[in-house]
Coordinates of C-alpha atoms and ligand atoms in Angstrom, one line a residue:
M459 CA -22.0 -45.5 52.3
N460 CA -22.1 -48.4 54.8
L461 CA -18.5 -49.1 55.6
P462 CA -17.4 -52.7 56.3
F463 CA -14.5 -51.5 58.4
N464 CA -14.2 -48.2 60.3
K465 CA -10.6 -48.1 61.2
I466 CA -7.8 -49.1 58.8
S467 CA -4.1 -48.7 59.4
V468 CA -1.6 -48.3 56.5
I469 CA 2.0 -49.1 57.3
G470 CA 4.5 -47.3 55.1
L471 CA 3.4 -43.9 53.7
G472 CA 5.4 -43.8 50.5
Y473 CA 4.4 -43.8 46.8
I474 CA 1.7 -46.5 47.4
G475 CA 0.8 -46.3 51.0
L476 CA 0.1 -42.5 51.2
P477 CA -2.3 -42.4 48.2
T478 CA -4.0 -45.6 49.5
A479 CA -4.4 -44.1 53.0
A480 CA -5.6 -40.8 51.6
T481 CA -8.1 -42.4 49.2
L482 CA -9.5 -44.6 52.0
A483 CA -9.8 -41.6 54.3
S484 CA -11.6 -39.6 51.6
R485 CA -14.3 -42.3 51.6
G486 CA -15.0 -41.8 55.3
V487 CA -12.8 -44.5 56.9
E488 CA -10.7 -43.5 59.9
V489 CA -7.2 -44.1 58.7
I490 CA -4.0 -44.4 60.8
G491 CA -1.0 -43.9 58.7
V492 CA 2.3 -45.3 60.1
D493 CA 5.8 -44.5 58.9
V494 CA 9.2 -44.8 60.4
S495 CA 10.4 -41.6 58.8
P496 CA 9.8 -38.6 61.2
R497 CA 10.0 -36.3 58.1
A498 CA 7.0 -38.1 56.5
V499 CA 4.9 -38.2 59.7
E500 CA 5.6 -34.5 60.3
A501 CA 4.8 -33.4 56.8
I502 CA 1.5 -35.4 56.6
S503 CA 0.5 -34.2 60.0
R504 CA 0.7 -30.7 58.6
G505 CA -1.5 -31.8 55.6
K506 CA 1.6 -31.7 53.3
I507 CA 3.2 -34.5 51.3
H508 CA 6.8 -35.6 51.1
I509 CA 6.6 -37.3 47.7
V510 CA 5.7 -36.0 44.2
E511 CA 2.4 -37.2 42.7
P512 CA -0.1 -35.1 40.8
D513 CA -3.2 -34.0 42.9
L514 CA -2.1 -36.0 46.0
D515 CA -1.3 -32.9 48.0
A516 CA -4.9 -31.6 47.8
V517 CA -6.4 -35.0 48.9
V518 CA -4.0 -35.4 51.8
H519 CA -4.6 -31.8 52.9
Q520 CA -8.4 -32.3 52.9
V521 CA -8.4 -35.7 54.8
V522 CA -5.9 -34.5 57.4
K523 CA -8.0 -31.3 57.9
D524 CA -11.2 -33.5 58.3
G525 CA -9.4 -35.6 60.9
K526 CA -9.9 -38.8 58.8
L527 CA -6.1 -39.4 58.3
R528 CA -3.6 -39.3 61.1
A529 CA 0.1 -40.0 60.6
V530 CA 2.0 -41.6 63.5
S531 CA 5.3 -43.3 64.0
Q532 CA 4.1 -46.3 66.1
P533 CA 1.3 -48.7 65.1
Q534 CA -2.0 -48.4 67.0
P535 CA -4.9 -50.9 67.1
A536 CA -7.1 -51.1 64.0
E537 CA -9.4 -53.5 62.2
V538 CA -7.3 -53.9 59.1
F539 CA -3.6 -53.4 58.5
I540 CA -2.3 -52.7 55.0
L541 CA 1.5 -53.1 54.6
A542 CA 2.9 -51.0 51.8
V543 CA 6.6 -51.0 52.5
P544 CA 9.5 -51.3 50.0
T545 CA 11.1 -54.6 48.9
P546 CA 14.4 -53.7 47.4
F547 CA 17.4 -55.9 46.5
Q548 CA 19.9 -57.2 48.9
G549 CA 23.2 -58.2 47.4
K550 CA 23.0 -59.6 43.9
H551 CA 19.3 -59.6 42.8
K552 CA 17.9 -61.2 46.0
P553 CA 14.7 -59.7 47.5
D554 CA 15.3 -57.9 50.8
L555 CA 12.3 -58.7 53.0
S556 CA 13.6 -56.9 56.0
Y557 CA 11.1 -54.0 55.7
I558 CA 8.2 -56.5 55.7
K559 CA 9.7 -58.3 58.7
A560 CA 10.1 -55.0 60.5
A561 CA 6.5 -54.0 59.7
A562 CA 5.3 -57.4 61.0
K563 CA 7.2 -56.9 64.2
S564 CA 5.8 -53.5 64.7
I565 CA 2.1 -54.4 64.2
A566 CA 2.3 -57.7 66.1
P567 CA 1.8 -56.1 69.6
V568 CA -1.4 -54.3 68.6
L569 CA -3.1 -57.2 66.7
K570 CA -6.5 -58.3 68.0
K571 CA -8.7 -61.3 67.2
G572 CA -10.7 -60.6 64.1
N573 CA -8.1 -58.4 62.4
L574 CA -7.1 -58.6 58.7
V575 CA -3.5 -58.0 57.5
I576 CA -3.1 -57.2 53.9
L577 CA 0.3 -57.2 52.2
E578 CA 0.6 -54.9 49.1
S579 CA 4.5 -54.8 48.8
T580 CA 5.8 -56.5 45.7
S581 CA 7.0 -59.9 47.1
P582 CA 8.4 -63.2 46.1
V583 CA 5.9 -66.1 46.0
G584 CA 5.3 -67.5 49.5
T585 CA 5.9 -64.2 51.4
T586 CA 2.3 -63.9 52.7
E587 CA 2.5 -67.3 54.2
N588 CA 5.9 -66.4 55.7
L589 CA 4.3 -63.2 57.1
S590 CA 1.7 -65.3 58.8
K591 CA 4.5 -67.3 60.4
W592 CA 6.5 -64.2 61.5
L593 CA 3.4 -62.7 63.1
A594 CA 2.6 -66.0 64.8
E595 CA 6.1 -66.1 66.3
A596 CA 5.5 -62.7 67.9
R597 CA 2.0 -63.5 69.1
K598 CA 1.8 -67.0 70.6
D599 CA -1.6 -66.1 72.1
L600 CA -3.3 -65.7 68.7
T601 CA -3.9 -68.2 65.8
F602 CA -2.9 -67.6 62.2
P603 CA -4.1 -69.0 58.8
H604 CA -0.9 -71.0 58.0
N605 CA -2.0 -73.6 60.6
K606 CA -5.6 -72.7 61.6
G607 CA -6.9 -71.7 58.2
E608 CA -10.4 -70.1 58.1
K609 CA -10.7 -70.5 61.9
A610 CA -7.6 -68.4 62.6
D611 CA -7.9 -65.3 64.8
I612 CA -6.1 -63.2 62.3
Q613 CA -6.7 -63.4 58.5
L614 CA -4.1 -62.5 55.8
A615 CA -4.3 -61.6 52.2
Y616 CA -1.9 -60.4 49.4
C617 CA -3.2 -57.6 47.1
P618 CA -0.6 -56.2 44.8
E619 CA -0.7 -52.5 43.8
R620 CA -0.4 -51.9 40.0
V621 CA -0.7 -48.1 39.7
L622 CA 1.4 -46.1 37.3
P623 CA 3.5 -43.3 38.9
G624 CA 2.1 -40.0 37.7
K625 CA -1.4 -41.4 37.5
V626 CA -1.6 -43.0 40.9
L627 CA -4.9 -41.4 42.1
Q628 CA -6.9 -42.4 39.0
E629 CA -5.4 -45.9 38.7
L630 CA -5.8 -46.6 42.4
V631 CA -9.6 -46.3 41.9
Q632 CA -10.1 -47.5 38.3
N633 CA -7.7 -50.4 37.9
D634 CA -8.9 -54.0 38.6
R635 CA -7.4 -55.5 41.7
I636 CA -6.3 -59.1 42.4
I637 CA -7.2 -60.2 45.9
G638 CA -5.4 -63.3 47.1
G639 CA -6.2 -64.5 50.6
L640 CA -4.4 -67.2 52.5
T641 CA -8.0 -68.4 53.1
L642 CA -11.3 -67.7 51.3
K643 CA -12.4 -65.8 54.4
A644 CA -9.4 -63.5 54.1
T645 CA -10.1 -63.0 50.4
R646 CA -13.7 -62.0 51.1
M647 CA -12.6 -59.6 53.9
A648 CA -9.9 -58.0 51.8
K649 CA -12.3 -57.6 48.9
A650 CA -14.6 -55.7 51.1
V651 CA -11.7 -53.3 52.0
Y652 CA -10.9 -52.6 48.3
Q653 CA -14.5 -52.2 47.3
I654 CA -14.6 -49.1 49.5
F655 CA -12.7 -47.2 46.8
V656 CA -12.1 -49.4 43.8
T657 CA -14.5 -49.0 40.8
G658 CA -12.6 -51.6 38.8
Q659 CA -13.2 -55.3 39.4
C660 CA -11.8 -57.0 42.5
L661 CA -10.7 -60.4 41.3
E662 CA -10.6 -63.2 43.8
S663 CA -7.6 -65.6 43.9
D664 CA -5.2 -67.1 46.4
A665 CA -2.1 -65.5 47.9
R666 CA 0.6 -67.3 45.8
T667 CA -1.2 -66.6 42.5
A668 CA -1.6 -62.9 43.5
E669 CA 2.1 -62.6 44.4
M670 CA 3.1 -64.2 41.1
A671 CA 0.6 -62.0 39.2
K672 CA 2.4 -58.8 40.3
L673 CA 5.8 -60.2 39.3
T674 CA 4.4 -61.5 36.0
E675 CA 2.9 -58.1 35.0
N676 CA 6.2 -56.3 35.4
S677 CA 8.2 -59.1 33.8
F678 CA 5.9 -59.1 30.8
R679 CA 6.6 -55.4 30.3
D680 CA 10.3 -55.9 30.8
V681 CA 10.6 -58.8 28.3
N682 CA 8.6 -56.8 25.8
I683 CA 10.9 -53.7 26.3
A684 CA 13.9 -56.0 26.0
F685 CA 12.6 -57.2 22.6
A686 CA 12.4 -53.6 21.4
N687 CA 15.9 -52.8 22.9
E688 CA 17.4 -55.8 21.2
L689 CA 15.8 -54.8 17.9
S690 CA 17.4 -51.3 18.3
L691 CA 20.9 -52.9 18.6
I692 CA 20.3 -55.2 15.6
C693 CA 19.0 -52.2 13.6
E694 CA 22.0 -50.1 14.5
K695 CA 24.3 -52.8 13.1
L696 CA 22.2 -53.3 10.0
H697 CA 21.6 -49.5 9.3
I698 CA 17.9 -49.6 9.7
N699 CA 15.8 -47.0 11.5
V700 CA 14.3 -49.0 14.4
W701 CA 11.5 -46.5 15.0
E702 CA 10.3 -46.8 11.4
L703 CA 10.7 -50.5 11.5
I704 CA 8.5 -50.9 14.7
E705 CA 5.9 -48.5 13.4
L706 CA 5.6 -50.6 10.2
A707 CA 5.6 -53.9 12.0
N708 CA 2.9 -52.7 14.4
H709 CA 0.5 -52.3 11.5
H710 CA 0.2 -56.1 11.6
P711 CA -3.1 -56.8 13.5
R712 CA -1.4 -59.1 16.1
V713 CA 1.9 -57.3 16.5
K714 CA 2.4 -54.6 19.2
I715 CA 6.1 -53.9 19.8
L716 CA 7.0 -51.5 22.6
Q717 CA 9.6 -48.7 22.3
P718 CA 13.3 -49.0 22.7
G719 CA 15.0 -46.6 25.0
P720 CA 18.3 -46.0 26.9
G721 CA 17.5 -48.7 29.4
V722 CA 14.7 -49.6 31.9
G723 CA 14.4 -47.4 34.9
G724 CA 12.0 -47.0 37.8
H725 CA 11.6 -49.0 41.0
C726 CA 9.6 -51.9 39.7
I727 CA 10.2 -53.2 36.2
A728 CA 14.0 -53.4 36.6
V729 CA 13.6 -55.2 40.0
D730 CA 10.6 -57.5 40.1
P731 CA 11.6 -59.9 37.3
W732 CA 14.7 -60.8 39.5
F733 CA 12.3 -62.1 42.2
I734 CA 11.0 -64.7 39.7
V735 CA 14.6 -65.6 38.6
D736 CA 15.6 -65.9 42.2
S737 CA 12.7 -68.3 43.0
A738 CA 13.1 -70.5 39.8
P739 CA 16.6 -69.8 38.3
K740 CA 16.7 -72.7 35.9
E741 CA 13.3 -72.1 34.5
S742 CA 13.5 -68.3 34.1
R743 CA 15.8 -68.1 31.2
M744 CA 14.0 -65.6 29.1
I745 CA 13.1 -63.4 32.0
R746 CA 16.8 -63.3 33.1
T747 CA 18.0 -62.6 29.5
A748 CA 15.5 -59.7 29.2
R749 CA 16.8 -58.2 32.3
E750 CA 20.4 -58.5 31.0
V751 CA 19.5 -56.9 27.7
N752 CA 17.8 -54.0 29.3
D753 CA 20.5 -53.5 31.9
G754 CA 23.1 -53.5 29.2
K755 CA 21.5 -50.8 27.2
P756 CA 22.9 -47.7 29.1
H757 CA 26.4 -48.9 28.5
R758 CA 25.7 -49.3 24.8
V759 CA 24.4 -45.7 24.7
V760 CA 27.6 -44.4 26.4
E761 CA 29.7 -46.3 23.8
R762 CA 27.8 -44.6 21.0
I763 CA 28.2 -41.2 22.5
R764 CA 31.9 -41.7 23.1
A765 CA 32.4 -42.8 19.4
A766 CA 30.5 -39.6 18.3
V767 CA 32.6 -37.4 20.5
R768 CA 35.8 -38.9 19.1
K769 CA 34.7 -37.7 15.6
S770 CA 33.4 -34.3 16.7
K771 CA 35.2 -30.9 16.8
R772 CA 34.5 -30.2 20.5
P773 CA 34.0 -32.8 23.3
V774 CA 30.9 -31.1 24.6
V775 CA 27.8 -33.3 24.9
A776 CA 24.2 -32.1 25.6
C777 CA 22.3 -34.8 27.4
L778 CA 18.6 -34.1 27.3
G779 CA 16.6 -35.6 30.1
L780 CA 17.5 -37.2 33.5
A781 CA 14.2 -38.6 34.6
F782 CA 13.4 -42.3 34.3
K783 CA 10.7 -41.7 31.8
A784 CA 8.9 -38.8 30.1
D785 CA 7.1 -35.9 31.8
I786 CA 7.8 -36.9 35.4
D787 CA 10.4 -35.5 37.8
D788 CA 11.5 -38.9 39.3
L789 CA 15.3 -39.3 38.8
R790 CA 15.7 -42.4 40.9
E791 CA 16.9 -45.6 39.2
S792 CA 17.1 -43.6 36.0
P793 CA 19.2 -45.0 33.1
A794 CA 19.7 -41.4 31.9
V795 CA 21.4 -40.5 35.2
D796 CA 23.6 -43.6 34.9
I797 CA 24.6 -42.7 31.3
V798 CA 25.5 -39.1 32.3
R799 CA 27.6 -40.4 35.2
E800 CA 29.4 -43.0 33.1
L801 CA 30.1 -40.5 30.3
A802 CA 31.6 -38.0 32.7
K803 CA 34.2 -40.5 33.8
D804 CA 36.1 -39.3 30.7
K805 CA 37.3 -36.0 32.1
K806 CA 38.0 -34.7 28.6
I807 CA 34.2 -34.7 27.9
K808 CA 32.1 -31.8 29.1
V809 CA 28.5 -33.0 29.9
L810 CA 25.7 -30.5 29.8
A811 CA 22.7 -32.1 31.4
V812 CA 19.2 -30.8 30.8
E813 CA 16.3 -31.7 33.0
P814 CA 13.4 -29.1 33.1
H815 CA 11.8 -30.8 36.1
V816 CA 14.6 -30.2 38.6
E817 CA 16.5 -27.3 39.9
N818 CA 19.7 -29.1 41.0
L819 CA 21.7 -32.1 39.9
P820 CA 20.7 -35.3 41.8
P821 CA 23.1 -36.7 44.4
G822 CA 24.8 -39.2 42.1
L823 CA 25.8 -36.3 39.7
S824 CA 26.3 -33.2 41.8
G825 CA 29.9 -32.4 42.6
I826 CA 31.2 -34.0 39.4
K827 CA 33.2 -31.2 37.8
N828 CA 32.6 -31.9 34.2
I829 CA 28.8 -32.1 34.5
E830 CA 26.8 -28.9 34.4
L831 CA 23.0 -28.6 34.6
C832 CA 21.7 -26.1 32.1
E833 CA 18.7 -25.1 29.9
A834 CA 18.1 -27.0 26.7
E835 CA 18.8 -24.1 24.4
E836 CA 22.1 -23.2 26.0
A837 CA 23.2 -26.9 26.1
L838 CA 22.4 -27.2 22.4
R839 CA 24.2 -24.0 21.5
R840 CA 27.4 -25.1 23.3
S841 CA 27.5 -28.8 22.3
S842 CA 28.7 -30.7 19.2
V843 CA 26.9 -33.9 20.2
A844 CA 23.2 -33.9 21.4
V845 CA 21.6 -37.0 23.0
L846 CA 17.9 -37.4 23.6
L847 CA 17.6 -39.5 26.8
V848 CA 14.0 -38.8 27.8
N849 CA 11.2 -37.9 25.5
H850 CA 9.9 -35.1 27.7
R851 CA 7.3 -33.0 25.8
A852 CA 9.5 -30.0 26.0
F853 CA 12.3 -31.7 24.1
L854 CA 10.0 -33.0 21.3
N855 CA 8.8 -29.5 20.7
L856 CA 12.2 -27.9 20.5
D857 CA 13.0 -25.7 17.5
R858 CA 14.7 -28.1 15.2
K859 CA 17.1 -25.4 14.0
L860 CA 18.9 -25.8 17.3
L861 CA 19.8 -29.4 16.4
K862 CA 21.4 -28.4 13.1
G863 CA 25.0 -29.3 12.5
K864 CA 25.3 -31.6 15.5
T865 CA 25.7 -35.3 15.8
L866 CA 22.4 -36.5 17.1
I867 CA 21.9 -39.6 19.2
D868 CA 18.2 -40.2 19.7
T869 CA 17.6 -43.0 22.2
R870 CA 13.8 -42.5 22.3
G871 CA 12.9 -41.9 18.7
G872 CA 11.6 -38.4 19.6
W873 CA 13.6 -36.5 17.0
R874 CA 13.0 -38.6 14.0
Ligands
LIG2076 N1 10.1 -48.0 28.8 C1 10.7 -48.2 27.6 N2 9.9 -48.6 26.5 C2 8.6 -48.7 26.6 C3 7.9 -48.5 27.8 C4 8.7 -48.2 29.0 O1 11.9 -48.1 27.5 O2 7.9 -49.0 25.6 C5 10.9 -47.7 30.0 C6 10.5 -46.3 30.6 O3 11.2 -45.3 30.0 C7 11.0 -46.5 32.1 C8 10.7 -48.0 32.3 O4 10.6 -48.6 31.1 O5 12.4 -46.3 32.2 C9 9.5 -48.3 33.2 O6 8.4 -47.4 32.8 P1 6.9 -47.9 32.7 O7 6.1 -46.7 32.3 O8 6.8 -49.1 31.8 O9 6.5 -48.4 34.2 P2 6.7 -47.8 35.7 O10 7.9 -48.4 36.3 O11 6.4 -46.4 35.8 O12 5.4 -48.6 36.4 C10 5.2 -50.0 36.2 C11 3.8 -50.3 35.7 N3 3.7 -51.8 35.3 C12 3.3 -52.2 34.1 O13 2.9 -51.4 33.3 C13 3.2 -53.6 33.9 C14 2.8 -50.0 36.8 O14 1.5 -50.4 36.4 C15 3.2 -50.8 38.1 O15 2.2 -50.5 39.2 C16 4.5 -50.3 38.5 O16 5.5 -50.6 37.5 C17 4.9 -50.9 39.9 O17 4.8 -50.2 40.9 O18 5.1 -52.1 39.9

C-alpha cells in the first residue's frame, strides 16, 4: 500500500489512542506513541498493554516487535499528530480541557510546516478552533488555520472516535468516521490518514459539526435509555412488568425502546451530554432531564433493596455484577458499584458482591467491612435478597433453583 504519511504520532495511549496507534502501525506506518504515564510507556515498550481490550495485546506485541510502534514520554517530530487524551468533568458538569491544552503544549515545540494535527478527544463545540489558537500562542513562527485558513503552515481537524469498548479493534476499522477539518485542506489530509485503516466510509464535514456529532450520538443513546428507565419507574408504580411491556411495544414497526437498567455507566454516555448542556443550557432541556433521570436510577434501586431487606428474615443481600455493562471487566463509572457502596452505608446490611471478571473489590469498595466479594452460588445461598445488577452471561445461565425463596430485584430483566 502506498502510504500518504509515513510517520504519525499518537498522543495519549489509552482506550482509544493505543488501539489507533497499533492499528496504524499494523498497516506499515511508523507510529510514535506518546504518554505521560511511565507505566504505560514501559508496558508498551515491552510489547505489553496496560488496559483491557480483547485481542489488543497480540496486535501491540506484533507491531512493537516489528519496530513499527514505539512508546515514548516526550513528543518527537512527525507528519501527523493525533490527540486522544481524556476530557473529564471539572466541578459540576463542566468539561475539563486541561489534558488537551497540555497535549497542545507538549507537541508545539516539535511542530513543522506541513504538519496535520487531529483531535479525537470528545470535546465541546469550538475546541478544535481553540486548539489552533493554543498552538499558535506557543509557535509564533508558524501560521494556523483560525487566521490563515487553507494557507496555514499547520492544518487541524476533528475526528471523533465512536468505538464500543470490548469491540474496539473491529469497530475502529469497520465504523464510518466523521472527518471535520478547520479547512477543506485539513479535511482531505485527515481523510487520507483514516483511509489507511478504515474500511467504513470517511464522511467529510467541518470541525464544529464533527464535534457536535460525537456529543449527539451519545446524547441520543442517553435520552433513549432515560426513556426506558423512566418507563421502569412508571411500571413499578403501576404494577406492570416493564420488560414484557417493552418487548410488546417493540413489535410496532417504528418503535425500538432500549432496555432499562440500574443507571448509565461508562466514561462517555453519562458525561458527553453535559457538554451540550454546558454550551446551550436553556435549549438543552430534554438532554439535561435525561441525564437526571439516568443519574437518579441507582438511588431508586437502593431504595427498593432497602425496602426488600426490611421485609426479609436476614439482612444479607447478594448483588450480582459490578461492571458497568454485561460481559466486560470495566468497573469504572459503574452504577452497580455506586449501588453496592450506597447500600453498605447501612451497617446492619451485609452485602455479598459477585463479579466473576475481577479477583478483588475495586478501590471504592475495598476496606468496607460489610461488603464481601464472593462466588455467585455462595452469595445466593447466604442471602435473603438477590439483586441482578449486570446481565453477565454467567448470571443469566444460573440454576434457577438457587433463586428460590428469595426476594428478587432484577434491574436488567435477565431473570424474568
Ligand atoms: N445501557 C442501558 N440500557 C441500554 C443500553 C445501555 O442501561 O439499552 C447502559 C449500559 O449498561 C451502560 C451504559 O448504558 O451502563 C453505556 O453502555 P453502552 O453500551 O450504551 O455504551 P458505551 O459507554 O460502552 O459506549 C458508547 C457508544 N456510543 C453509542 O452507542 C452511541 C460507543 O459507540 C462510543 O464510542 C462510546 O460510548 C464513546 O467512547 O463515546
